[in-house]
């Protein structure tokens, strides 16, 4: 029997041939994506001066852009900071109302209405005297001018210094334009102040309503191993801020009551309005009490020279007592900050950040003292 393989089957020595009915496939050319546009070059040298210079320039541009952003938004950021500070200071009142069984929304609403009521009461106490005094000044202006004209001393001064011609020369288009610009600037300042007050009030209400959520969000960013300790320290700092607000409010009320008693003793007009002026201005650190004293002293001088001198002497003495006796003692008991630290913190805060710096200086010192005592000193003792 023949063992030859059929002609259509390949032998062991022959390679596989394509079938007769199967077309022969062309050879596939290598077209890898990596070599399609050429061989990739070596990676960039991380020590290249060009790379260092580019990254440095990019960092400078980014830092300058952030600086411009913060500078342009500085006024808004200050309002947000003040609103957050007020929300922290008012939160103890909300917490107290919640302990009485009220829900947080109702407690926030009560505190907000109390703040709005104080603001409205202050405006109601101040606006009528301003309107009355302005009206009397306008009505008495013709009589005042006639009395000045009949005065020989005034006429002699007018002739000696040629006041009439100087006034006529000063009244020109430029002077009128500057006056109108001053009026427009004053109106802009007034409406801007009202806008800032409303913005701070609305933000404070929002921060009080979401205060617990804000705290929990901040705590969630802390590692879980240190979260409890950070929570305890932060709660203590927030408590000190609230105590500072209560202490500052008590000092302002005491200043207002003292002014009210002085106004009644001297028989000055609108004693309650003068007390409100002193109390409101006394809440402004460092310069507020002085501004309020100037206003009340001017009212006293308008009444009589003796009353004005008494007001000036009273406020000089009272401010020394408040600055060096009342204020340090109240802050030491409420915030537990030493007298020297309170005075130095207020001065440094005013020098660095103005009124806002003075507002947060003492709570900041209290927070730093707590962190140093509870964190820094134990860590140093373990070394």
Short mmCIF file of C-alpha atoms in Angstrom, two decimals:
data_model
loop_
_atom_site.label_atom_id
_atom_site.label_comp_id
_atom_site.label_asym_id
_atom_site.label_seq_id
_atom_site.Cartn_x
_atom_site.Cartn_y
_atom_site.Cartn_z
CA UNK A 1 0.00 0.00 0.00
CA UNK A 2 1.33 3.44 -0.93
CA UNK A 3 1.92 5.87 1.96
CA UNK A 4 2.43 9.03 -0.06
CA UNK A 5 0.53 12.07 1.23
CA UNK A 6 -2.10 13.57 -0.96
CA UNK A 7 -0.94 16.37 -3.19
CA UNK A 8 -3.22 18.95 -1.53
CA UNK A 9 -1.85 18.30 1.97
CA UNK A 10 1.52 19.75 3.01
CA UNK A 11 4.22 17.48 4.13
CA UNK A 12 6.02 17.72 7.41
CA UNK A 13 9.01 19.35 5.72
CA UNK A 14 6.97 21.96 3.89
CA UNK A 15 5.56 25.06 5.61
CA UNK A 16 1.83 25.66 5.80
CA UNK A 17 0.50 27.13 2.61
CA UNK A 18 -2.67 29.06 2.37
CA UNK A 19 -5.61 27.28 1.03
CA UNK A 20 -6.42 27.69 -2.62
CA UNK A 21 -9.72 29.45 -1.94
CA UNK A 22 -8.26 31.78 0.75
CA UNK A 23 -6.70 35.04 -0.54
CA UNK A 24 -3.23 35.81 0.61
CA UNK A 25 -3.12 38.59 3.30
CA UNK A 26 -0.69 41.46 2.86
CA UNK A 27 1.95 42.01 5.51
CA UNK A 28 0.80 44.40 8.32
CA UNK A 29 3.07 47.40 8.72
CA UNK A 30 3.95 48.43 12.25
CA UNK A 31 2.20 51.75 13.06
CA UNK A 32 2.34 52.04 16.83
CA UNK A 33 0.95 55.33 18.26
CA UNK A 34 4.17 55.98 20.12
CA UNK A 35 6.27 55.84 16.96
CA UNK A 36 3.72 57.26 14.58
CA UNK A 37 5.08 60.79 14.92
CA UNK A 38 8.62 59.85 15.70
CA UNK A 39 10.51 58.48 18.64
CA UNK A 40 9.74 60.24 21.97
CA UNK A 41 12.56 62.34 23.32
CA UNK A 42 14.14 62.04 26.74
CA UNK A 43 12.15 63.41 29.74
CA UNK A 44 12.68 66.97 30.89
CA UNK A 45 15.56 67.51 33.21
CA UNK A 46 14.09 68.46 36.56
CA UNK A 47 17.28 70.30 37.38
CA UNK A 48 17.06 72.42 34.28
CA UNK A 49 17.38 76.18 34.99
CA UNK A 50 14.61 76.81 32.47
CA UNK A 51 12.19 74.58 34.40
CA UNK A 52 13.10 76.25 37.70
CA UNK A 53 12.65 79.71 36.21
CA UNK A 54 9.30 78.80 34.65
CA UNK A 55 7.90 77.35 37.87
CA UNK A 56 9.18 80.33 39.87
CA UNK A 57 7.57 82.80 37.47
CA UNK A 58 4.32 80.86 37.55
CA UNK A 59 4.35 80.92 41.35
CA UNK A 60 4.97 84.68 41.40
CA UNK A 61 2.07 85.27 39.00
CA UNK A 62 -0.24 83.08 41.10
CA UNK A 63 0.77 84.82 44.33
CA UNK A 64 0.21 88.24 42.78
CA UNK A 65 -3.20 87.17 41.48
CA UNK A 66 -4.17 85.99 44.97
CA UNK A 67 -2.94 89.27 46.42
CA UNK A 68 -5.06 91.26 43.98
CA UNK A 69 -8.07 89.09 44.75
CA UNK A 70 -7.74 89.58 48.50
CA UNK A 71 -7.09 93.31 48.10
CA UNK A 72 -10.16 93.83 45.92
CA UNK A 73 -12.32 91.77 48.25
CA UNK A 74 -10.84 93.18 51.46
CA UNK A 75 -13.92 95.22 52.40
CA UNK A 76 -16.26 92.24 51.90
CA UNK A 77 -13.90 89.92 53.79
CA UNK A 78 -13.84 92.37 56.71
CA UNK A 79 -17.65 92.40 56.80
CA UNK A 80 -17.72 88.59 56.74
CA UNK A 81 -15.15 88.46 59.54
CA UNK A 82 -17.12 90.92 61.70
CA UNK A 83 -20.35 89.00 61.09
CA UNK A 84 -18.68 85.72 62.06
CA UNK A 85 -17.24 87.32 65.18
CA UNK A 86 -20.66 88.68 66.18
CA UNK A 87 -22.26 85.29 65.51
CA UNK A 88 -19.70 83.64 67.81
CA UNK A 89 -20.39 86.28 70.47
CA UNK A 90 -24.17 85.89 70.23
CA UNK A 91 -24.12 82.09 70.10
CA UNK A 92 -24.13 81.71 73.94
CA UNK A 93 -27.49 83.51 74.01
CA UNK A 94 -28.82 81.09 71.39
CA UNK A 95 -27.46 78.16 73.39
CA UNK A 96 -29.14 79.44 76.55
CA UNK A 97 -32.50 79.73 74.77
CA UNK A 98 -32.10 76.21 73.40
CA UNK A 99 -31.56 74.90 76.93
CA UNK A 100 -34.98 76.35 77.75
CA UNK A 101 -36.51 74.02 75.15
CA UNK A 102 -36.70 76.29 72.11
CA UNK A 103 -35.64 74.99 68.70
CA UNK A 104 -32.55 76.57 67.16
CA UNK A 105 -34.55 78.47 64.53
CA UNK A 106 -36.73 80.13 67.16
CA UNK A 107 -33.73 80.92 69.37
CA UNK A 108 -31.87 82.55 66.46
CA UNK A 109 -35.00 84.52 65.54
CA UNK A 110 -35.37 85.84 69.11
CA UNK A 111 -31.72 86.90 69.33
CA UNK A 112 -31.86 88.52 65.88
CA UNK A 113 -35.03 90.43 66.77
CA UNK A 114 -33.38 91.62 70.00
CA UNK A 115 -30.37 92.93 68.05
CA UNK A 116 -32.60 94.64 65.49
CA UNK A 117 -34.67 96.12 68.32
CA UNK A 118 -31.55 97.61 69.91
CA UNK A 119 -30.49 99.13 66.59
CA UNK A 120 -33.94 100.57 65.93
CA UNK A 121 -34.16 101.90 69.49
CA UNK A 122 -30.81 103.64 69.07
CA UNK A 123 -31.91 105.28 65.83
CA UNK A 124 -35.24 106.31 67.35
CA UNK A 125 -33.43 107.88 70.28
CA UNK A 126 -30.96 109.77 68.05
CA UNK A 127 -32.99 110.91 65.04
CA UNK A 128 -35.58 113.16 66.81
CA UNK A 129 -32.92 115.26 68.58
CA UNK A 130 -30.98 115.66 65.33
CA UNK A 131 -34.11 116.74 63.44
CA UNK A 132 -35.16 119.12 66.20
CA UNK A 133 -31.76 120.76 66.56
CA UNK A 134 -31.34 121.12 62.80
CA UNK A 135 -34.78 122.69 62.46
CA UNK A 136 -34.07 125.14 65.27
CA UNK A 137 -30.75 126.06 63.69
CA UNK A 138 -32.39 126.80 60.34
CA UNK A 139 -35.23 128.78 61.92
CA UNK A 140 -32.85 130.81 64.08
CA UNK A 141 -30.41 131.52 61.25
CA UNK A 142 -32.00 134.89 60.16
CA UNK A 143 -32.07 136.19 63.74
CA UNK A 144 -28.49 135.07 64.27
CA UNK A 145 -27.34 136.83 61.10
CA UNK A 146 -29.15 140.05 62.09
CA UNK A 147 -27.58 140.00 65.54
CA UNK A 148 -24.16 139.53 63.99
CA UNK A 149 -24.75 142.46 61.64
CA UNK A 150 -25.70 144.73 64.54
CA UNK A 151 -22.63 143.75 66.52
CA UNK A 152 -19.92 146.40 66.34
CA UNK A 153 -17.19 143.87 67.09
CA UNK A 154 -18.26 141.63 64.22
CA UNK A 155 -18.48 144.58 61.79
CA UNK A 156 -15.03 145.73 62.81
CA UNK A 157 -13.60 142.24 62.21
CA UNK A 158 -15.33 142.03 58.82
CA UNK A 159 -13.84 145.34 57.71
CA UNK A 160 -10.40 144.66 59.13
CA UNK A 161 -9.93 141.29 57.47
CA UNK A 162 -11.98 142.06 54.33
CA UNK A 163 -14.13 139.00 54.95
CA UNK A 164 -16.88 139.99 52.47
CA UNK A 165 -14.55 140.18 49.47
CA UNK A 166 -12.79 136.98 50.46
CA UNK A 167 -16.10 135.15 50.70
CA UNK A 168 -17.22 136.46 47.31
CA UNK A 169 -13.91 135.43 45.76
CA UNK A 170 -14.18 132.00 47.29
CA UNK A 171 -17.70 131.46 45.94
CA UNK A 172 -17.09 130.40 42.36
CA UNK A 173 -17.83 127.48 40.11
CA UNK A 174 -14.97 125.40 41.49
CA UNK A 175 -16.06 125.94 45.08
CA UNK A 176 -19.64 125.02 44.24
CA UNK A 177 -18.44 121.94 42.39
CA UNK A 178 -16.33 120.86 45.35
CA UNK A 179 -19.27 121.44 47.68
CA UNK A 180 -21.53 119.34 45.48
CA UNK A 181 -18.84 116.66 45.34
CA UNK A 182 -18.70 116.72 49.12
CA UNK A 183 -22.47 116.34 49.33
CA UNK A 184 -22.39 113.42 46.90
CA UNK A 185 -19.52 111.84 48.83
CA UNK A 186 -21.42 112.26 52.09
CA UNK A 187 -24.52 110.64 50.61
CA UNK A 188 -22.40 107.80 49.26
CA UNK A 189 -20.80 107.34 52.68
CA UNK A 190 -24.22 107.31 54.37
CA UNK A 191 -25.72 104.73 52.01
CA UNK A 192 -22.52 102.68 52.11
CA UNK A 193 -22.67 102.59 55.90
CA UNK A 194 -26.30 101.50 55.83
CA UNK A 195 -25.44 98.79 53.30
CA UNK A 196 -22.55 97.54 55.44
CA UNK A 197 -24.73 97.41 58.56
CA UNK A 198 -27.45 95.46 56.76
CA UNK A 199 -24.87 93.10 55.23
CA UNK A 200 -23.29 92.37 58.61
CA UNK A 201 -26.73 91.86 60.17
CA UNK A 202 -27.88 89.39 57.50
CA UNK A 203 -24.59 87.47 57.55
CA UNK A 204 -24.68 87.31 61.35
CA UNK A 205 -28.15 85.76 61.25
CA UNK A 206 -27.04 83.19 58.65
CA UNK A 207 -23.92 82.32 60.65
CA UNK A 208 -25.95 81.91 63.84
CA UNK A 209 -28.45 79.65 62.08
CA UNK A 210 -25.71 77.45 60.60
CA UNK A 211 -23.27 77.73 63.49
CA UNK A 212 -23.37 74.06 64.54
CA UNK A 213 -23.01 72.85 60.95
CA UNK A 214 -20.02 75.15 60.42
CA UNK A 215 -18.37 73.81 63.56
CA UNK A 216 -18.95 70.19 62.65
CA UNK A 217 -17.60 70.76 59.14
CA UNK A 218 -14.46 72.29 60.60
CA UNK A 219 -14.04 69.44 63.07
CA UNK A 220 -14.41 66.86 60.28
CA UNK A 221 -11.28 68.25 58.62
CA UNK A 222 -9.20 67.36 61.71
CA UNK A 223 -7.70 63.84 62.03
CA UNK A 224 -9.93 61.61 64.12
CA UNK A 225 -7.15 60.90 66.62
CA UNK A 226 -7.00 64.60 67.58
CA UNK A 227 -10.58 65.61 66.87
CA UNK A 228 -11.85 65.41 70.44
CA UNK A 229 -9.03 67.54 71.84
CA UNK A 230 -9.42 70.12 69.07
CA UNK A 231 -13.15 70.20 69.77
CA UNK A 232 -12.62 70.90 73.47
CA UNK A 233 -10.05 73.65 72.83
CA UNK A 234 -12.16 75.30 70.14
CA UNK A 235 -15.29 75.26 72.29
CA UNK A 236 -13.34 76.91 75.11
CA UNK A 237 -12.06 79.62 72.73
CA UNK A 238 -15.56 80.28 71.41
CA UNK A 239 -16.80 80.55 75.00
CA UNK A 240 -14.17 83.20 75.70
CA UNK A 241 -15.29 85.19 72.64
CA UNK A 242 -18.85 85.16 73.94
CA UNK A 243 -17.65 86.23 77.38
CA UNK A 244 -15.73 89.10 75.81
CA UNK A 245 -18.88 90.29 74.02
CA UNK A 246 -20.83 90.21 77.27
CA UNK A 247 -18.08 92.12 79.08
CA UNK A 248 -17.83 94.79 76.37
CA UNK A 249 -21.61 95.22 76.39
CA UNK A 250 -21.61 95.61 80.20
CA UNK A 251 -18.90 98.30 80.00
CA UNK A 252 -20.84 100.18 77.32
CA UNK A 253 -24.05 100.07 79.36
CA UNK A 254 -22.19 101.37 82.41
CA UNK A 255 -20.79 104.28 80.37
CA UNK A 256 -24.27 105.07 79.05
CA UNK A 257 -25.78 105.07 82.53
CA UNK A 258 -23.04 107.38 83.80
CA UNK A 259 -23.68 109.80 80.93
CA UNK A 260 -27.42 109.67 81.55
CA UNK A 261 -26.88 110.61 85.20
CA UNK A 262 -24.53 113.45 84.19
CA UNK A 263 -27.01 114.82 81.65
CA UNK A 264 -29.82 114.77 84.21
CA UNK A 265 -27.65 116.49 86.80
CA UNK A 266 -26.68 119.27 84.37
CA UNK A 267 -30.14 119.56 82.86
CA UNK A 268 -28.95 118.85 79.31
CA UNK A 269 -31.48 118.26 76.57
CA UNK A 270 -32.18 114.68 75.46
CA UNK A 271 -30.29 112.81 78.20
CA UNK A 272 -31.40 109.39 76.93
CA UNK A 273 -30.10 110.16 73.43
CA UNK A 274 -26.75 111.26 74.86
CA UNK A 275 -26.56 108.04 76.88
CA UNK A 276 -27.24 105.99 73.74
CA UNK A 277 -24.50 107.88 71.88
CA UNK A 278 -21.96 107.10 74.59
CA UNK A 279 -23.01 103.44 74.86
CA UNK A 280 -22.83 102.86 71.09
CA UNK A 281 -19.52 104.64 70.64
CA UNK A 282 -18.06 102.90 73.69
CA UNK A 283 -18.46 99.57 71.88
CA UNK A 284 -15.84 100.80 69.38
CA UNK A 285 -12.46 99.97 70.94
CA UNK A 286 -9.94 102.69 71.74
CA UNK A 287 -11.40 105.66 69.81
CA UNK A 288 -15.13 105.15 70.39
CA UNK A 289 -15.30 106.51 73.92
CA UNK A 290 -13.35 109.63 72.92
CA UNK A 291 -15.66 110.36 69.97
CA UNK A 292 -18.75 109.97 72.15
CA UNK A 293 -17.23 112.25 74.81
CA UNK A 294 -16.55 114.95 72.21
CA UNK A 295 -20.17 114.86 71.01
CA UNK A 296 -21.62 115.12 74.53
CA UNK A 297 -19.14 117.86 75.50
CA UNK A 298 -20.18 119.90 72.44
CA UNK A 299 -23.80 119.57 73.52
CA UNK A 300 -22.79 120.74 76.99
CA UNK A 301 -20.92 123.76 75.54
CA UNK A 302 -24.00 124.62 73.49
CA UNK A 303 -25.97 124.73 76.73
CA UNK A 304 -23.41 126.79 78.67
CA UNK A 305 -19.69 127.11 79.07
CA UNK A 306 -19.89 125.75 82.60
CA UNK A 307 -21.78 122.65 81.49
CA UNK A 308 -19.25 122.08 78.71
CA UNK A 309 -16.30 122.29 81.10
CA UNK A 310 -18.02 119.92 83.53
CA UNK A 311 -18.62 117.41 80.71
CA UNK A 312 -15.00 117.60 79.56
CA UNK A 313 -13.63 117.06 83.07
CA UNK A 314 -16.12 114.24 83.74
CA UNK A 315 -15.19 112.29 80.59
CA UNK A 316 -11.46 112.77 81.12
CA UNK A 317 -11.74 111.31 84.62
CA UNK A 318 -14.22 108.58 83.63
CA UNK A 319 -12.14 107.39 80.67
CA UNK A 320 -9.08 107.03 82.88
CA UNK A 321 -11.13 104.98 85.36
CA UNK A 322 -12.61 102.88 82.55
CA UNK A 323 -9.32 102.27 80.74
CA UNK A 324 -7.22 101.40 83.77
CA UNK A 325 -9.73 100.02 86.28
CA UNK A 326 -13.10 98.92 84.85
CA UNK A 327 -12.01 97.50 81.49
CA UNK A 328 -9.06 95.39 82.73
CA UNK A 329 -11.03 94.00 85.69
CA UNK A 330 -14.03 93.05 83.55
CA UNK A 331 -11.84 91.41 80.91
CA UNK A 332 -9.81 89.56 83.52
CA UNK A 333 -12.94 88.06 85.04
CA UNK A 334 -14.81 87.34 81.80
CA UNK A 335 -12.03 86.39 79.37
CA UNK A 336 -9.35 85.66 82.02
CA UNK A 337 -6.73 87.88 80.37
CA UNK A 338 -4.30 89.88 82.48
CA UNK A 339 -4.52 93.66 82.64
CA UNK A 340 -1.23 94.23 80.84
CA UNK A 341 -2.09 91.68 78.13
CA UNK A 342 -5.48 93.31 77.54
CA UNK A 343 -4.02 96.81 77.14
CA UNK A 344 -1.10 95.67 74.98
CA UNK A 345 -3.38 93.53 72.79
CA UNK A 346 -5.78 96.41 72.20
CA UNK A 347 -2.95 98.80 71.27
CA UNK A 348 -1.29 96.29 68.95
CA UNK A 349 -4.63 95.39 67.34
CA UNK A 350 -5.40 99.05 66.61
CA UNK A 351 -1.93 99.58 65.16
CA UNK A 352 -2.13 96.53 62.87
CA UNK A 353 -5.76 96.31 61.74
CA UNK A 354 -7.53 99.41 63.06
CA UNK A 355 -10.92 99.06 64.70
CA UNK A 356 -11.31 95.45 63.55
CA UNK A 357 -7.98 94.52 65.13
CA UNK A 358 -8.95 96.12 68.42
CA UNK A 359 -12.26 94.26 68.32
CA UNK A 360 -10.66 90.80 68.17
CA UNK A 361 -7.40 91.52 69.98
CA UNK A 362 -8.43 90.41 73.47
CA UNK A 363 -10.23 87.18 72.41
CA UNK A 364 -7.20 86.39 70.24
CA UNK A 365 -4.88 86.82 73.20
CA UNK A 366 -7.14 84.57 75.29
CA UNK A 367 -7.05 81.92 72.55
CA UNK A 368 -3.25 82.13 72.28
CA UNK A 369 -2.88 81.80 76.07
CA UNK A 370 -5.12 78.72 76.07
CA UNK A 371 -3.19 77.07 73.20
CA UNK A 372 0.17 77.82 74.82
CA UNK A 373 -0.99 76.46 78.18
CA UNK A 374 -2.70 73.33 76.86
CA UNK A 375 -0.62 72.45 73.78
CA UNK A 376 2.78 74.13 73.66
CA UNK A 377 3.82 73.81 77.31
CA UNK A 378 2.88 70.06 77.62
CA UNK A 379 4.74 69.35 74.38
CA UNK A 380 7.83 71.14 75.68
CA UNK A 381 7.60 69.31 79.02
CA UNK A 382 7.69 65.92 77.26
CA UNK A 383 10.99 66.68 75.48
#
